Tab-separated table of C-alpha atoms and ligand atoms in Angstrom:
chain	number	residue	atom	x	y	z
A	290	UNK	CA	0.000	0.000	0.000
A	291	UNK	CA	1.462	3.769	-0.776
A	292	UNK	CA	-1.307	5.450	0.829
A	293	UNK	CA	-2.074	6.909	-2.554
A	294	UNK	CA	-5.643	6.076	-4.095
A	295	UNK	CA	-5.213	3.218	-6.270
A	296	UNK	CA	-7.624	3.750	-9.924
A	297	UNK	CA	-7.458	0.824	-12.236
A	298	UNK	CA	-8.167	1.122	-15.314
A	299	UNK	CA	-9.077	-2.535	-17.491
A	300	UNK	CA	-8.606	-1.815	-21.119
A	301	UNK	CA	-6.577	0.071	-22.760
A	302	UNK	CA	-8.757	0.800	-26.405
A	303	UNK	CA	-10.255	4.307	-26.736
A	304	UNK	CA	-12.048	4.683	-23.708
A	305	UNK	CA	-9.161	3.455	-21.878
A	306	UNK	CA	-6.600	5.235	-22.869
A	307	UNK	CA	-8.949	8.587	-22.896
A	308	UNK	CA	-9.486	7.852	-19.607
A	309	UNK	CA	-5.993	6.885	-18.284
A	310	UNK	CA	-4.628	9.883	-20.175
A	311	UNK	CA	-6.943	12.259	-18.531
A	312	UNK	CA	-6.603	10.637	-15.040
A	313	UNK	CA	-2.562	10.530	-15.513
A	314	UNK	CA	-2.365	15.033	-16.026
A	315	UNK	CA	-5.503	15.674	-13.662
A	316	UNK	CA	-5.583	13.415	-10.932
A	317	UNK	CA	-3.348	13.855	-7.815
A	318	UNK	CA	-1.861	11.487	-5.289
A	319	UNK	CA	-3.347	8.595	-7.080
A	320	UNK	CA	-1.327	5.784	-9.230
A	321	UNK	CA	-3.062	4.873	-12.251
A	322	UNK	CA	-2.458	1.367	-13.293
A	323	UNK	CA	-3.252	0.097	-16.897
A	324	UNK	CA	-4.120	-3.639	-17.670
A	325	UNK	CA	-4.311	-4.866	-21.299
A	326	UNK	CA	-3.635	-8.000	-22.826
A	327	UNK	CA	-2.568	-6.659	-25.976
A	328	UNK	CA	1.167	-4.642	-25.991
A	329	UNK	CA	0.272	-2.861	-28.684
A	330	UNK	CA	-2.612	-0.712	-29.631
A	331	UNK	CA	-3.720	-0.767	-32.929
A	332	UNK	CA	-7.056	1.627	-34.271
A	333	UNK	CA	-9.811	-0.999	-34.246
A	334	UNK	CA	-11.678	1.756	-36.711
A	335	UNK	CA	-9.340	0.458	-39.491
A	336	UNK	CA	-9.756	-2.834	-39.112
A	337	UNK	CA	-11.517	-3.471	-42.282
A	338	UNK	CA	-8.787	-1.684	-43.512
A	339	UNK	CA	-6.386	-4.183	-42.493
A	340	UNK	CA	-8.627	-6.583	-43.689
A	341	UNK	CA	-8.096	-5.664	-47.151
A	342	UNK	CA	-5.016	-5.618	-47.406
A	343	UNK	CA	-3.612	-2.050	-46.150
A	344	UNK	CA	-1.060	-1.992	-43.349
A	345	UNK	CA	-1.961	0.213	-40.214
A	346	UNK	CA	0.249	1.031	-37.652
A	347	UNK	CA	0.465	-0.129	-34.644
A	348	UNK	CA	1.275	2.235	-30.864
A	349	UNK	CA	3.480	0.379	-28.223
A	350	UNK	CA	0.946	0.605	-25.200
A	351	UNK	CA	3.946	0.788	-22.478
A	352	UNK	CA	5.385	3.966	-24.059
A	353	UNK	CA	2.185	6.025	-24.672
A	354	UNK	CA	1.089	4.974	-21.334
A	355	UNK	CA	4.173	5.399	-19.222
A	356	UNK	CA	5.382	8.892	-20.845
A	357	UNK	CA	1.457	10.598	-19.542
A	358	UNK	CA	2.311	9.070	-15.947
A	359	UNK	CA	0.702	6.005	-16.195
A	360	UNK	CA	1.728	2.097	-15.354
A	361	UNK	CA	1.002	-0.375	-17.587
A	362	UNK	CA	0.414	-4.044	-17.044
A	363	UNK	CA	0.363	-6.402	-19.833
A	364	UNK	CA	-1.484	-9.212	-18.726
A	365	UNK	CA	-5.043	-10.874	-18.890
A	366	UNK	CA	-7.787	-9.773	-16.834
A	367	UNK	CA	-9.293	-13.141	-15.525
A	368	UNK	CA	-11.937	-11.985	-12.823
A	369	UNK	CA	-12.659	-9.485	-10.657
A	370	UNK	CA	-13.644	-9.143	-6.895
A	371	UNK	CA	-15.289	-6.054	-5.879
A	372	UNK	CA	-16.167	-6.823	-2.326
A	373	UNK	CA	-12.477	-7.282	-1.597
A	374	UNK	CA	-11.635	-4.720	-4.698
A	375	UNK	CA	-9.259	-6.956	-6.353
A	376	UNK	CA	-8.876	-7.791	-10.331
A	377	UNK	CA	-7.280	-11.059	-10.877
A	378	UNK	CA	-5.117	-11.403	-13.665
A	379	UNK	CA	-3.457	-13.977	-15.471
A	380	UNK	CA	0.256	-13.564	-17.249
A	381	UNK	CA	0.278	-14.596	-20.834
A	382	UNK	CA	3.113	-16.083	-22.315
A	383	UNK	CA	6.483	-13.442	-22.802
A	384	UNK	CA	5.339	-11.104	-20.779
A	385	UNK	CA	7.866	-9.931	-17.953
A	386	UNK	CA	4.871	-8.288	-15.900
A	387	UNK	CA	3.695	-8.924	-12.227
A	388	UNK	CA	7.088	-8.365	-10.552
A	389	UNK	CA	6.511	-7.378	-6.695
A	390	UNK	CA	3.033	-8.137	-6.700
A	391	UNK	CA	2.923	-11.713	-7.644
A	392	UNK	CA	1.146	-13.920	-5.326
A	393	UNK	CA	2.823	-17.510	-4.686
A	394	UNK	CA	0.729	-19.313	-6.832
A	395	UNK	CA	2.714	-18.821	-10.602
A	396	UNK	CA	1.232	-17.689	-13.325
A	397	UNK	CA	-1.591	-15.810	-11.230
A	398	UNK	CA	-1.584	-12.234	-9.470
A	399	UNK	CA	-3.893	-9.849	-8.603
A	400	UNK	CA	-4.333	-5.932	-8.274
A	401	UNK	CA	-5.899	-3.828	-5.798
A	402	UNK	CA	-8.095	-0.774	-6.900
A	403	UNK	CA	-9.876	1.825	-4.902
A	404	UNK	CA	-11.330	3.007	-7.930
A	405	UNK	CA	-12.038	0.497	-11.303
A	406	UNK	CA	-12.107	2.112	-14.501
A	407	UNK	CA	-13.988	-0.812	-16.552
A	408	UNK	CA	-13.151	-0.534	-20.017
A	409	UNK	CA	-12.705	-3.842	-22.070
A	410	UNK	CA	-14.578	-3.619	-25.249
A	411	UNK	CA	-16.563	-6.010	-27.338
A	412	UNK	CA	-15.136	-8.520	-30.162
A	413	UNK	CA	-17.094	-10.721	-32.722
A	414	UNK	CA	-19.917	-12.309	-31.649
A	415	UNK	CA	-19.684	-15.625	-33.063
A	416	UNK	CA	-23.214	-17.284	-31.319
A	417	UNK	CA	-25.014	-15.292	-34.174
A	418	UNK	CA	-26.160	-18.910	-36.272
A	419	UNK	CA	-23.910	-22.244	-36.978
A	420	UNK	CA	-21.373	-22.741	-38.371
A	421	UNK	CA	-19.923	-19.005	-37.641
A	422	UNK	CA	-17.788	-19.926	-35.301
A	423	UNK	CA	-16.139	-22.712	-37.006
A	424	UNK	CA	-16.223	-21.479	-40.719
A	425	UNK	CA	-16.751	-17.318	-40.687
A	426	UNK	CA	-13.957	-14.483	-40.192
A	427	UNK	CA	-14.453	-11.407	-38.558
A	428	UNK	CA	-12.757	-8.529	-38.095
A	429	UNK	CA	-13.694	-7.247	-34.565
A	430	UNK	CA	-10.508	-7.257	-32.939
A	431	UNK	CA	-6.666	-7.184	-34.234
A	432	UNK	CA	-6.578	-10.807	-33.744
A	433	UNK	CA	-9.760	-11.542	-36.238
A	434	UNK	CA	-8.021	-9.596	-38.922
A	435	UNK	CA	-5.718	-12.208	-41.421
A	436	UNK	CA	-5.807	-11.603	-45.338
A	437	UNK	CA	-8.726	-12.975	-47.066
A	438	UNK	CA	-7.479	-15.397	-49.659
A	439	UNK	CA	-8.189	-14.638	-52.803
A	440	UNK	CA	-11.716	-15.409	-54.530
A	441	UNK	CA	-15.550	-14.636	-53.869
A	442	UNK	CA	-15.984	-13.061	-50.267
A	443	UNK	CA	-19.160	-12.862	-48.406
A	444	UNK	CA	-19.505	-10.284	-45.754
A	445	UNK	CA	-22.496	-10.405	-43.866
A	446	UNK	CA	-24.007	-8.025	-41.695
A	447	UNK	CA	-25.234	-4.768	-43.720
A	448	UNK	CA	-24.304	-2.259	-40.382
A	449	UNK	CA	-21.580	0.050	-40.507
A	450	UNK	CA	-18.657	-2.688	-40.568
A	451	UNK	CA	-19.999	-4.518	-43.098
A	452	UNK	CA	-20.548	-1.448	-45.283
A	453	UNK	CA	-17.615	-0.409	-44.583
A	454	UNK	CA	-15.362	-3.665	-45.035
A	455	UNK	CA	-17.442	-4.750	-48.224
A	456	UNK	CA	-16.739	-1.227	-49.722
A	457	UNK	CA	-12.897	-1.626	-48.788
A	458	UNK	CA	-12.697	-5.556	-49.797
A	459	UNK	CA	-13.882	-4.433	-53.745
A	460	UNK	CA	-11.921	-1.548	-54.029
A	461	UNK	CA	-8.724	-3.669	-53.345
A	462	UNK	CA	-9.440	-5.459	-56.053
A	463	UNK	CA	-7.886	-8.343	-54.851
A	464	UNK	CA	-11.327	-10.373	-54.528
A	465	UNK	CA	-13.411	-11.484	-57.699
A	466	UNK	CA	-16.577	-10.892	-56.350
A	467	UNK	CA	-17.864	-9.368	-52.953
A	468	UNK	CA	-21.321	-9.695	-51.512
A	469	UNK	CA	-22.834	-7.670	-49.141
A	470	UNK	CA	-25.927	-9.975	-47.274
A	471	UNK	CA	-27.981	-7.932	-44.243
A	472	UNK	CA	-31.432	-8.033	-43.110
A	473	UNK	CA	-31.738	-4.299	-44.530
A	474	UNK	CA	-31.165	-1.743	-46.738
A	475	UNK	CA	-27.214	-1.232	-45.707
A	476	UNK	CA	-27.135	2.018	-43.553
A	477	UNK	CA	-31.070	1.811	-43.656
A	478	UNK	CA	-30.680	3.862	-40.204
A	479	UNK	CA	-29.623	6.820	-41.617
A	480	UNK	CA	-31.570	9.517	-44.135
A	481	UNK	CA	-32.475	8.467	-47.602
A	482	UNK	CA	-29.885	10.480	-49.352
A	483	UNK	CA	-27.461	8.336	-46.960
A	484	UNK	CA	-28.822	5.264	-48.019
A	485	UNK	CA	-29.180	6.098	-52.247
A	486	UNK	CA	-25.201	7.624	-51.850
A	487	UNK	CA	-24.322	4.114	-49.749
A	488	UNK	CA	-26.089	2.083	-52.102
A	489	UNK	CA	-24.621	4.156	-55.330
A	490	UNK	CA	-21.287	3.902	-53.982
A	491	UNK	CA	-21.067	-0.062	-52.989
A	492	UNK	CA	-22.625	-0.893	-56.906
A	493	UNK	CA	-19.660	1.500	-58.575
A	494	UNK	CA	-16.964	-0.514	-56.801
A	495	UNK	CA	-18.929	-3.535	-57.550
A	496	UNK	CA	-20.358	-4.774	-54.416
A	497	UNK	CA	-23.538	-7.069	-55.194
A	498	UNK	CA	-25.818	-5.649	-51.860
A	499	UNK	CA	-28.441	-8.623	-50.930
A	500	UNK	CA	-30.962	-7.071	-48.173
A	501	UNK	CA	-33.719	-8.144	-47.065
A	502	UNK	CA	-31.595	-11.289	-46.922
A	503	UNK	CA	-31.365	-13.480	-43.476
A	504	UNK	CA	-28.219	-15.608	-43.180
A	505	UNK	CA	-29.021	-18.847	-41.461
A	506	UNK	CA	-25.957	-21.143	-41.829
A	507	UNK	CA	-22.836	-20.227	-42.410
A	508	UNK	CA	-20.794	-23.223	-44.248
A	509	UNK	CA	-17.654	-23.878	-45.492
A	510	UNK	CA	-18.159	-23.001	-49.082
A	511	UNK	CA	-20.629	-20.113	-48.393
A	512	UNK	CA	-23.434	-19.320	-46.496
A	513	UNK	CA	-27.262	-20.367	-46.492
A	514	UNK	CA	-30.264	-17.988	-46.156
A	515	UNK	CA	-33.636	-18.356	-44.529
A	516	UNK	CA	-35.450	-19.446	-48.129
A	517	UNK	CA	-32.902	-21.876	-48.829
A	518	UNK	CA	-30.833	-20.259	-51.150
A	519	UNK	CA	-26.985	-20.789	-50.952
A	520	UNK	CA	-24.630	-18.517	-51.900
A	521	UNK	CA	-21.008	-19.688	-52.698
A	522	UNK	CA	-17.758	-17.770	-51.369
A	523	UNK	CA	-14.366	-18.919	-50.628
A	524	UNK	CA	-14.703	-16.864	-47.856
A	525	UNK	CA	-17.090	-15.303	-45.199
A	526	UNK	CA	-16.833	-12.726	-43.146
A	527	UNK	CA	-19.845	-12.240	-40.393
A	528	UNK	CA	-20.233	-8.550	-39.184
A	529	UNK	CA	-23.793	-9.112	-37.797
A	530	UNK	CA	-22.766	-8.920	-33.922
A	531	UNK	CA	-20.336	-8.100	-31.018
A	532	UNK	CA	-20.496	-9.487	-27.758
A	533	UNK	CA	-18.630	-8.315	-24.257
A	534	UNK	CA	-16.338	-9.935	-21.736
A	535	UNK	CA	-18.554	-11.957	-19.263
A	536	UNK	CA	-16.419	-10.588	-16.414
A	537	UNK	CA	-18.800	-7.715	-15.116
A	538	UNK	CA	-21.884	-10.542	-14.654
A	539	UNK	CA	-19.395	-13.148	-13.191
A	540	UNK	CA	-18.498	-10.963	-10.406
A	541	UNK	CA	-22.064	-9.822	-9.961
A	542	UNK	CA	-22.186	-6.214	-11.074
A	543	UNK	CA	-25.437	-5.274	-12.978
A	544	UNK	CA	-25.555	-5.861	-16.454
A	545	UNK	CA	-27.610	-5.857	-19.419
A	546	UNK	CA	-28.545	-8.801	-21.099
A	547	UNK	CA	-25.714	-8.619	-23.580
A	548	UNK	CA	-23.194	-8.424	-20.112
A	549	UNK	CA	-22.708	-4.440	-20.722
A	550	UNK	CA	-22.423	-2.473	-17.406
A	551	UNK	CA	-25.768	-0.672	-15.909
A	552	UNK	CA	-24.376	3.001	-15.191
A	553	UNK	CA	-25.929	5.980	-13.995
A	554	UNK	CA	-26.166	9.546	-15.148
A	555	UNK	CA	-22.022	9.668	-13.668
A	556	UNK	CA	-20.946	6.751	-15.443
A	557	UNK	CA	-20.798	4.459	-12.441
A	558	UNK	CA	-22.104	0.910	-11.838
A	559	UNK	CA	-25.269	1.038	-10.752
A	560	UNK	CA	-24.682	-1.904	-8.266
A	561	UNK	CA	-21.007	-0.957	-7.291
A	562	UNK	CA	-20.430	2.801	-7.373
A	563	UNK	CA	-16.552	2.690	-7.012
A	564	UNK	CA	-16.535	0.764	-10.424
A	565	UNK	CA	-16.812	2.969	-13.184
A	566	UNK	CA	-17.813	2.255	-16.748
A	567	UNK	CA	-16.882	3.281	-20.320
A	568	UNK	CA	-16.693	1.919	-23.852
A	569	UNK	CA	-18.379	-0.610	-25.363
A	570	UNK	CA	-18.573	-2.912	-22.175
A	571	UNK	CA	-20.909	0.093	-20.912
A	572	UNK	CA	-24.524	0.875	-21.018
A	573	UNK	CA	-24.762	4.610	-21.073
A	574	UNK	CA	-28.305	6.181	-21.784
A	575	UNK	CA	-28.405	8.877	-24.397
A	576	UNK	CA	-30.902	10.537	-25.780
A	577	UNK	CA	-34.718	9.657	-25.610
A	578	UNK	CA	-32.685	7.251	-23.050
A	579	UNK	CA	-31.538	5.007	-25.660
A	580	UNK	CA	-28.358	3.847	-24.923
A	581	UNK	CA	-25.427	5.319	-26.621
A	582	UNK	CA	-23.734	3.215	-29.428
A	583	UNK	CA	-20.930	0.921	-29.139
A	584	UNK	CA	-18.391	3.273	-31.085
A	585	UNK	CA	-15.257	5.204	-30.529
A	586	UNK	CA	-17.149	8.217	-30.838
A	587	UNK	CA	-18.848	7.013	-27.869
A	588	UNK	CA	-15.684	5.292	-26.367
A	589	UNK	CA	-13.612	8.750	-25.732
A	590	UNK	CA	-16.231	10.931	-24.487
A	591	UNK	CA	-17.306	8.769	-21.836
A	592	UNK	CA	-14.010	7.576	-21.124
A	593	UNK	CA	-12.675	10.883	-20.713
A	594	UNK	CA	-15.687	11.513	-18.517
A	595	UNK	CA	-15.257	9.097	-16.479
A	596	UNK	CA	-12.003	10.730	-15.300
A	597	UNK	CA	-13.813	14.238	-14.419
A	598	UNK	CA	-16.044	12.266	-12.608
A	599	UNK	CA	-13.281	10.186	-10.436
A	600	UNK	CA	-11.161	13.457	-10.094
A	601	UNK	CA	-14.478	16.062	-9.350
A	602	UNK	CA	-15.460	13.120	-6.523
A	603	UNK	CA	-12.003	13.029	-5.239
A	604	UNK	CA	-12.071	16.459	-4.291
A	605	UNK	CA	-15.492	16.241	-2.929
A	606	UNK	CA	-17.379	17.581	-5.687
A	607	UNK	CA	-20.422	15.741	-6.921
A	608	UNK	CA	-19.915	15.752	-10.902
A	609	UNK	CA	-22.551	16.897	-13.517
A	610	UNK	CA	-24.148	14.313	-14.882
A	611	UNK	CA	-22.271	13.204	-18.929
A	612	UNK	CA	-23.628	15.439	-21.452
A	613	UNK	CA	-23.293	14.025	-24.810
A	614	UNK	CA	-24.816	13.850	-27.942
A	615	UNK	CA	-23.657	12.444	-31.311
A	616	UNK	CA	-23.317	15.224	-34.182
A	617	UNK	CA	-22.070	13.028	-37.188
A	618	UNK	CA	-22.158	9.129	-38.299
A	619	UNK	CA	-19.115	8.686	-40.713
A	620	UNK	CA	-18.704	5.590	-43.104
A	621	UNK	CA	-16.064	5.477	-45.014
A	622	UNK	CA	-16.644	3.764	-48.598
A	623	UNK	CA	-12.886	2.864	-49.195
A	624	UNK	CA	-10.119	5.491	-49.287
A	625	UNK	CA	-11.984	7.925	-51.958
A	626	UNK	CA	-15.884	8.168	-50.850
A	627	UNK	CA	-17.443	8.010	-47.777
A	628	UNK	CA	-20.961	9.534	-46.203
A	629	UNK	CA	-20.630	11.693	-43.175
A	630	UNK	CA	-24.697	11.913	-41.974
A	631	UNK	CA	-25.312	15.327	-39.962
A	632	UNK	CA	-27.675	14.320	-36.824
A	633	UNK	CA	-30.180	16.414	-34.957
A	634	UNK	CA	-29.914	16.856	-31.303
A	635	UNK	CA	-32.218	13.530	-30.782
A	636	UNK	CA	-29.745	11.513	-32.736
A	637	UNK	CA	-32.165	10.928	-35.644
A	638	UNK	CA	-30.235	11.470	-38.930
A	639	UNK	CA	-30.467	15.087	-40.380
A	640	UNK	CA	-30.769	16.509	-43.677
A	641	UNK	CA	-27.234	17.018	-44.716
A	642	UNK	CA	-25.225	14.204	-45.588
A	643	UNK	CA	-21.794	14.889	-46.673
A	644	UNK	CA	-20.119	12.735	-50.072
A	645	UNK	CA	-17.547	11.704	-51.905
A	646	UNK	CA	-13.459	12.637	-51.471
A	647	UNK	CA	-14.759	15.733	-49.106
A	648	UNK	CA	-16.839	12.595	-46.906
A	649	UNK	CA	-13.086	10.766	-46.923
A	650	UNK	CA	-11.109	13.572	-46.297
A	651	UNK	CA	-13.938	13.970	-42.911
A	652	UNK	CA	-13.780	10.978	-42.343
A	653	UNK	CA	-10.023	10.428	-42.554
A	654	UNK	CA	-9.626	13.827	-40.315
A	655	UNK	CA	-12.246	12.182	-37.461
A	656	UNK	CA	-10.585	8.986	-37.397
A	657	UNK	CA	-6.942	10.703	-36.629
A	658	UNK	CA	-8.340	13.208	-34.748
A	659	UNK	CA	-9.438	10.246	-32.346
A	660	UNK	CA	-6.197	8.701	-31.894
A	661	UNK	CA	-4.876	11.976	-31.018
A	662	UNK	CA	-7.363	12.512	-28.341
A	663	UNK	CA	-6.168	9.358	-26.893
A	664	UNK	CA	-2.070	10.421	-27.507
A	665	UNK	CA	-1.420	8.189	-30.423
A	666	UNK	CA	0.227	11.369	-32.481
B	913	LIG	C1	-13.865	-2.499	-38.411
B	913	LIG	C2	-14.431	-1.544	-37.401
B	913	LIG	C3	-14.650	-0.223	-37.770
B	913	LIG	C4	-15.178	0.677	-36.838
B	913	LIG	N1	-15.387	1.966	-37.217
B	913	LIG	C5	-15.885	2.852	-36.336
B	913	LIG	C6	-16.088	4.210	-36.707
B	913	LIG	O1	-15.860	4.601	-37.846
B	913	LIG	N2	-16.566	5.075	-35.768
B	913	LIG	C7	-16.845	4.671	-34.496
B	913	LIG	O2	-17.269	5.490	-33.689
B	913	LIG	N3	-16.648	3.380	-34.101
B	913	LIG	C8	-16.190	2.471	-34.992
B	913	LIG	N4	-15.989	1.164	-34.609
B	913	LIG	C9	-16.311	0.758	-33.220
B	913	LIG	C10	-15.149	1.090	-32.290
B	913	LIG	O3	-13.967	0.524	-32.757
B	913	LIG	C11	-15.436	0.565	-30.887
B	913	LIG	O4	-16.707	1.008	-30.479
B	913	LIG	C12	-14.386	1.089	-29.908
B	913	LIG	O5	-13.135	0.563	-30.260
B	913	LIG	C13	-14.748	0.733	-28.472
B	913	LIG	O6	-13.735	1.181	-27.637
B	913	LIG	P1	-13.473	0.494	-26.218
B	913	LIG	O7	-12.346	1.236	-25.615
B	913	LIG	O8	-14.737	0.358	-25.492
B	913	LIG	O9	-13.060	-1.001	-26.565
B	913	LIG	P2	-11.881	-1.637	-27.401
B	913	LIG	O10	-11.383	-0.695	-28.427
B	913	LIG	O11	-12.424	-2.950	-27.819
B	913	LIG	O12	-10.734	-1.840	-26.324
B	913	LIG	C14	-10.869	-2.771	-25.269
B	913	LIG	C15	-9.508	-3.187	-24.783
B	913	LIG	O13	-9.693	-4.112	-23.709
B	913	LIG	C16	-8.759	-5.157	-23.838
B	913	LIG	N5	-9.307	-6.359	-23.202
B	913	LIG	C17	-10.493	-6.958	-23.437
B	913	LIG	N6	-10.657	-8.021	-22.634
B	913	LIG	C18	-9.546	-8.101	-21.867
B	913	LIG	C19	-9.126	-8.953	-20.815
B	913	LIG	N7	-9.876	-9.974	-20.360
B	913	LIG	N8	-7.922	-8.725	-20.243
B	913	LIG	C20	-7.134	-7.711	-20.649
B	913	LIG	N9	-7.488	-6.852	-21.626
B	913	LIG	C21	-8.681	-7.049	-22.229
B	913	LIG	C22	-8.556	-5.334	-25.338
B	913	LIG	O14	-7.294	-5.927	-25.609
B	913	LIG	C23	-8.678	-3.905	-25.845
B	913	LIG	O15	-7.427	-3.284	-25.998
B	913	LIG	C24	-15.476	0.251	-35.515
B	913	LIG	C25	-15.238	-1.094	-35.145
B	913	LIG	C26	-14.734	-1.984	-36.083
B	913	LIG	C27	-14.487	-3.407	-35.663
């Protein structure tokens, strides 16, 4: 024990690090201790990217952490305690971590927190029909992403990943066909202009767009919709779904029914109030009291909130309650189009919907203007 207040923060992707960075200039007499399993952090919003084909670079998590004032711990979180306040972690393979604070029992350690910063993210989920898990790719996480081979490629899942990854597959032109399958209209959610300039946009780079489509099976040589139909790939990549660590509802905190942490108005567990929440493992209400998306633009907002609200508390000031609202949606359509969809105040999409290279360049500016937020630049 130092004496100091201990804040933990699990998960080091946007929300993470927004919070940890925050924490690390405006907190004081507190260590700030970072646990991820990756060492690196790589933009998860390029992912589809990566997936065809591009390299993206990559941000050594101990350097970006350590130079803001932070310590990082590479390591898997494993469970978590919060009536004794203690995350259990487990030491994966090459990593020189838990020094000092390793328990007898090898392999194992654990961390005390007064303060948890919860944080982990989603990845694919892969429950979504058979066969996905055994047969499907996805391209949720930086472990997902591995070339496509060559060939047909099915992406399913007509949401903002698979837009975006089908758009990015055909414009590599490394793939002789690429089919988009969804339940809807891809970007259906947004305003009609949106949709006709997604819709325009996939067909010019070739993208055959089945909606109104259900994907049933996924098998090795394709996939299988609700009316029978089978349609042939070499590959498949399934979109349709992402899914949270099961750690929050193992150790009892109130979830969701996806596993996503109940907050209140400050961010904090409803259930355990020194356990705050951020990300995509969080359920933050927005407006209308819909909860807010699972997306970076989410991510570093509340993650940086998170920290006003630890540091306002720790000086004995109760903190205003997160004020947030989404002003854009941005899609990018490979590296030369996107659509960048103005919202209204109640989130519904607006009438202005920026296009083409100006909806890229946006688009392009947004996604670096993220990682600088969280001190990738
Ligand atoms: C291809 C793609 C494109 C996207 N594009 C956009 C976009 O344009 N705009 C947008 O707003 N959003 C976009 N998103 C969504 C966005 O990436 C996520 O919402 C965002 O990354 C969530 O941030 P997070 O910090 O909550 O979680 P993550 O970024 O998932 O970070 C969680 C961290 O926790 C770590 N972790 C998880 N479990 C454990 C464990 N047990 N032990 C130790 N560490 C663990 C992980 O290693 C990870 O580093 C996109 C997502 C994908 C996949």
């Amino acid at each position: 024990m130092t004496g100091q207040h201990r804040i933990v923060v699990l998960g080091a992707g946007y929300a993470g690090l927004a919070a940890a960075r925050r924490l690390a200039r405006t907190s004081r007499d507190t260590t700030i201790t970072v646990v991820d399993s990756r060492a690196e952090f790589v933009e998860r919003v390029r992912l589809h990217q990566e997936a065809a084909g591009q390299r993206i670079k990559r941000w050594e998590l101990r350097k970006l952490l350590e130079r803001k004032g932070a310590e990082f711990v590479q390591a898997r979180v494993s469970g978590l305690d919060p009536v004794t306040k203690q995350v259990h972690l487990e030491e994966l393979a090459g990593s020189p971590e838990g020094a000092g604070r390793r328990p007898s029992n090898i392999g194992e350690w654990s961390l005390a927190y007064d303060t948890l910063v919860y944080a982990l993210g989603s990845a694919a989920d892969r429950s979504g029909a058979p066969g996905v898990a055994e047969y499907a790719r996805s391209v949720a996480t930086p472990e997902d992403v591995r070339a496509l081979p060559e060939g047909r490629v099915i992406v399913v899942g007509s949401g903002s990943t698979g837009i975006e990854l089908a758009a990015e597959l055909a414009e590599s032109q490394s793939y002789s066909a690429v089919t988009l399958v969804g339940a809807d209209e891809p970007g259906a959610w947004l305003s009609t202009r949106a949709v006709e300039s997604i819709r325009a946009t996939l067909t010019r780079l070739g993208v055959e767009i089945r909606s109104s489509a259900k994907v049933v099976e996924v098998l090795p040589t394709g996939v299988r919709l609700a009316d029978d139909t089978v349609i042939e790939a070499e590959s498949v990549v399934w979109t349709a779904g992402f899914t949270v660590p099961d750690l929050a509802r193992s150790a009892g905190l109130a979830v969701d029914d996806h596993g996503r942490i109940r907050t209140d108005a400050t961010l904090r567990s409803i259930s355990h109030p020194d356990i705050y929440a951020a990300g995509d493992a969080a359920l933050i209400a927005g407006p209308g009291d819909r909860p807010l998306r699972m997306a970076c633009a989410t991510a570093i907002p509340a993650g940086g909130y998170v920290a006003r609200a630890i540091v306002a508390r720790a000086k004995g000031d109760e903190p205003e309650p997160m004020n947030f609202r989404y002003q854009l949606q941005c899609l990018s359509l490979g590296r030369r189009d996107a659509v960048i969809q103005v919202l209204n105040a109640d989130d519904t999409p607006g009438a202005r919907v920026i296009r083409g290279r100006t909806g890229a360049l946006v688009k392009e500016l947004i996604v670096r203007g993220a990682g600088m937020t969280v001190g990738l630049r």
